[in-house]
């Protein structure tokens, strides 16, 4: 379905992103139950570090060329990493407080 969306829709998104959005919608609307995808999800998160091996090998191959650009790369990576950490933390805090407020409203 993600590949079809990628071919049909004029948006510059990869097919994998369309697939993830479709899965999210299917889970949210109850078309797909969490139990149906939980085992595969746990497996994929278990092997997640292995998915970075090819990228790391590519970086090691290009290390000599990247050495000249090391300072700009580090200058770009540090603020982006901080931004991702802060935004993930804020999102988690907002969702946690929203869930707590919902539970408190149910008890009242």
GROMACS .gro file of C-alpha atoms in nm:
model
  108
    1UNK     CA    1   0.000   0.000   0.000
    2UNK     CA    2   0.289   0.233   0.077
    3UNK     CA    3   0.439   0.172  -0.267
    4UNK     CA    4   0.104   0.244  -0.432
    5UNK     CA    5   0.067   0.570  -0.238
    6UNK     CA    6   0.422   0.665  -0.334
    7UNK     CA    7   0.351   0.602  -0.702
    8UNK     CA    8   0.014   0.779  -0.705
    9UNK     CA    9   0.053   1.072  -0.467
   10UNK     CA   10   0.271   1.369  -0.571
   11UNK     CA   11   0.427   1.414  -0.225
   12UNK     CA   12   0.805   1.367  -0.183
   13UNK     CA   13   0.770   1.094   0.082
   14UNK     CA   14   0.928   0.749   0.065
   15UNK     CA   15   0.697   0.449   0.038
   16UNK     CA   16   0.808   0.331   0.382
   17UNK     CA   17   0.672   0.649   0.541
   18UNK     CA   18   0.338   0.600   0.366
   19UNK     CA   19   0.338   0.242   0.495
   20UNK     CA   20   0.404   0.354   0.851
   21UNK     CA   21   0.130   0.616   0.831
   22UNK     CA   22  -0.114   0.359   0.693
   23UNK     CA   23  -0.022   0.115   0.972
   24UNK     CA   24  -0.070   0.388   1.231
   25UNK     CA   25  -0.412   0.472   1.089
   26UNK     CA   26  -0.508   0.103   1.079
   27UNK     CA   27  -0.404   0.061   1.442
   28UNK     CA   28  -0.578   0.380   1.549
   29UNK     CA   29  -0.908   0.290   1.381
   30UNK     CA   30  -0.899  -0.072   1.498
   31UNK     CA   31  -0.859  -0.225   1.152
   32UNK     CA   32  -0.538  -0.391   1.274
   33UNK     CA   33  -0.516  -0.503   1.637
   34UNK     CA   34  -0.199  -0.444   1.836
   35UNK     CA   35  -0.174  -0.815   1.914
   36UNK     CA   36  -0.149  -0.885   1.540
   37UNK     CA   37   0.170  -0.682   1.498
   38UNK     CA   38   0.320  -0.689   1.847
   39UNK     CA   39   0.543  -0.995   1.796
   40UNK     CA   40   0.691  -0.861   1.471
   41UNK     CA   41   0.739  -0.518   1.628
   42UNK     CA   42   0.930  -0.666   1.921
   43UNK     CA   43   1.147  -0.866   1.680
   44UNK     CA   44   1.227  -0.560   1.467
   45UNK     CA   45   1.315  -0.345   1.767
   46UNK     CA   46   1.537  -0.630   1.887
   47UNK     CA   47   1.740  -0.632   1.565
   48UNK     CA   48   1.730  -0.255   1.523
   49UNK     CA   49   2.104  -0.203   1.593
   50UNK     CA   50   2.192  -0.442   1.308
   51UNK     CA   51   2.010  -0.215   1.064
   52UNK     CA   52   2.276   0.052   1.121
   53UNK     CA   53   2.572  -0.172   1.030
   54UNK     CA   54   2.564  -0.095   0.654
   55UNK     CA   55   2.548   0.279   0.720
   56UNK     CA   56   2.837   0.258   0.966
   57UNK     CA   57   3.041   0.057   0.715
   58UNK     CA   58   2.973   0.322   0.450
   59UNK     CA   59   3.091   0.597   0.685
   60UNK     CA   60   3.409   0.402   0.759
   61UNK     CA   61   3.479   0.367   0.386
   62UNK     CA   62   3.442   0.741   0.334
   63UNK     CA   63   3.632   0.842   0.648
   64UNK     CA   64   3.925   0.994   0.454
   65UNK     CA   65   3.695   1.218   0.250
   66UNK     CA   66   3.490   1.305   0.557
   67UNK     CA   67   3.799   1.404   0.752
   68UNK     CA   68   3.813   1.733   0.565
   69UNK     CA   69   3.452   1.807   0.657
   70UNK     CA   70   3.471   1.685   1.017
   71UNK     CA   71   3.417   2.024   1.181
   72UNK     CA   72   3.107   2.117   0.976
   73UNK     CA   73   2.967   1.767   1.032
   74UNK     CA   74   3.012   1.792   1.409
   75UNK     CA   75   2.867   2.144   1.410
   76UNK     CA   76   2.560   2.010   1.226
   77UNK     CA   77   2.520   1.691   1.430
   78UNK     CA   78   2.533   1.840   1.781
   79UNK     CA   79   2.242   2.088   1.752
   80UNK     CA   80   2.028   1.838   1.560
   81UNK     CA   81   2.087   1.572   1.826
   82UNK     CA   82   1.996   1.816   2.102
   83UNK     CA   83   1.685   1.925   1.910
   84UNK     CA   84   1.572   1.564   1.864
   85UNK     CA   85   1.631   1.481   2.231
   86UNK     CA   86   1.444   1.791   2.351
   87UNK     CA   87   1.151   1.742   2.115
   88UNK     CA   88   1.122   1.371   2.202
   89UNK     CA   89   1.132   1.452   2.573
   90UNK     CA   90   0.872   1.728   2.544
   91UNK     CA   91   0.645   1.507   2.337
   92UNK     CA   92   0.675   1.226   2.591
   93UNK     CA   93   0.600   1.465   2.878
   94UNK     CA   94   0.296   1.606   2.697
   95UNK     CA   95   0.157   1.262   2.618
   96UNK     CA   96   0.221   1.137   2.971
   97UNK     CA   97   0.052   1.436   3.132
   98UNK     CA   98  -0.238   1.405   2.887
   99UNK     CA   99  -0.283   1.039   2.977
  100UNK     CA  100  -0.264   1.118   3.348
  101UNK     CA  101  -0.524   1.395   3.310
  102UNK     CA  102  -0.753   1.157   3.120
  103UNK     CA  103  -0.722   0.890   3.391
  104UNK     CA  104  -0.789   1.150   3.660
  105UNK     CA  105  -1.099   1.272   3.473
  106UNK     CA  106  -1.226   0.915   3.450
  107UNK     CA  107  -1.193   0.866   3.826
  108UNK     CA  108  -1.388   1.184   3.906
   0.00000   0.00000   0.00000
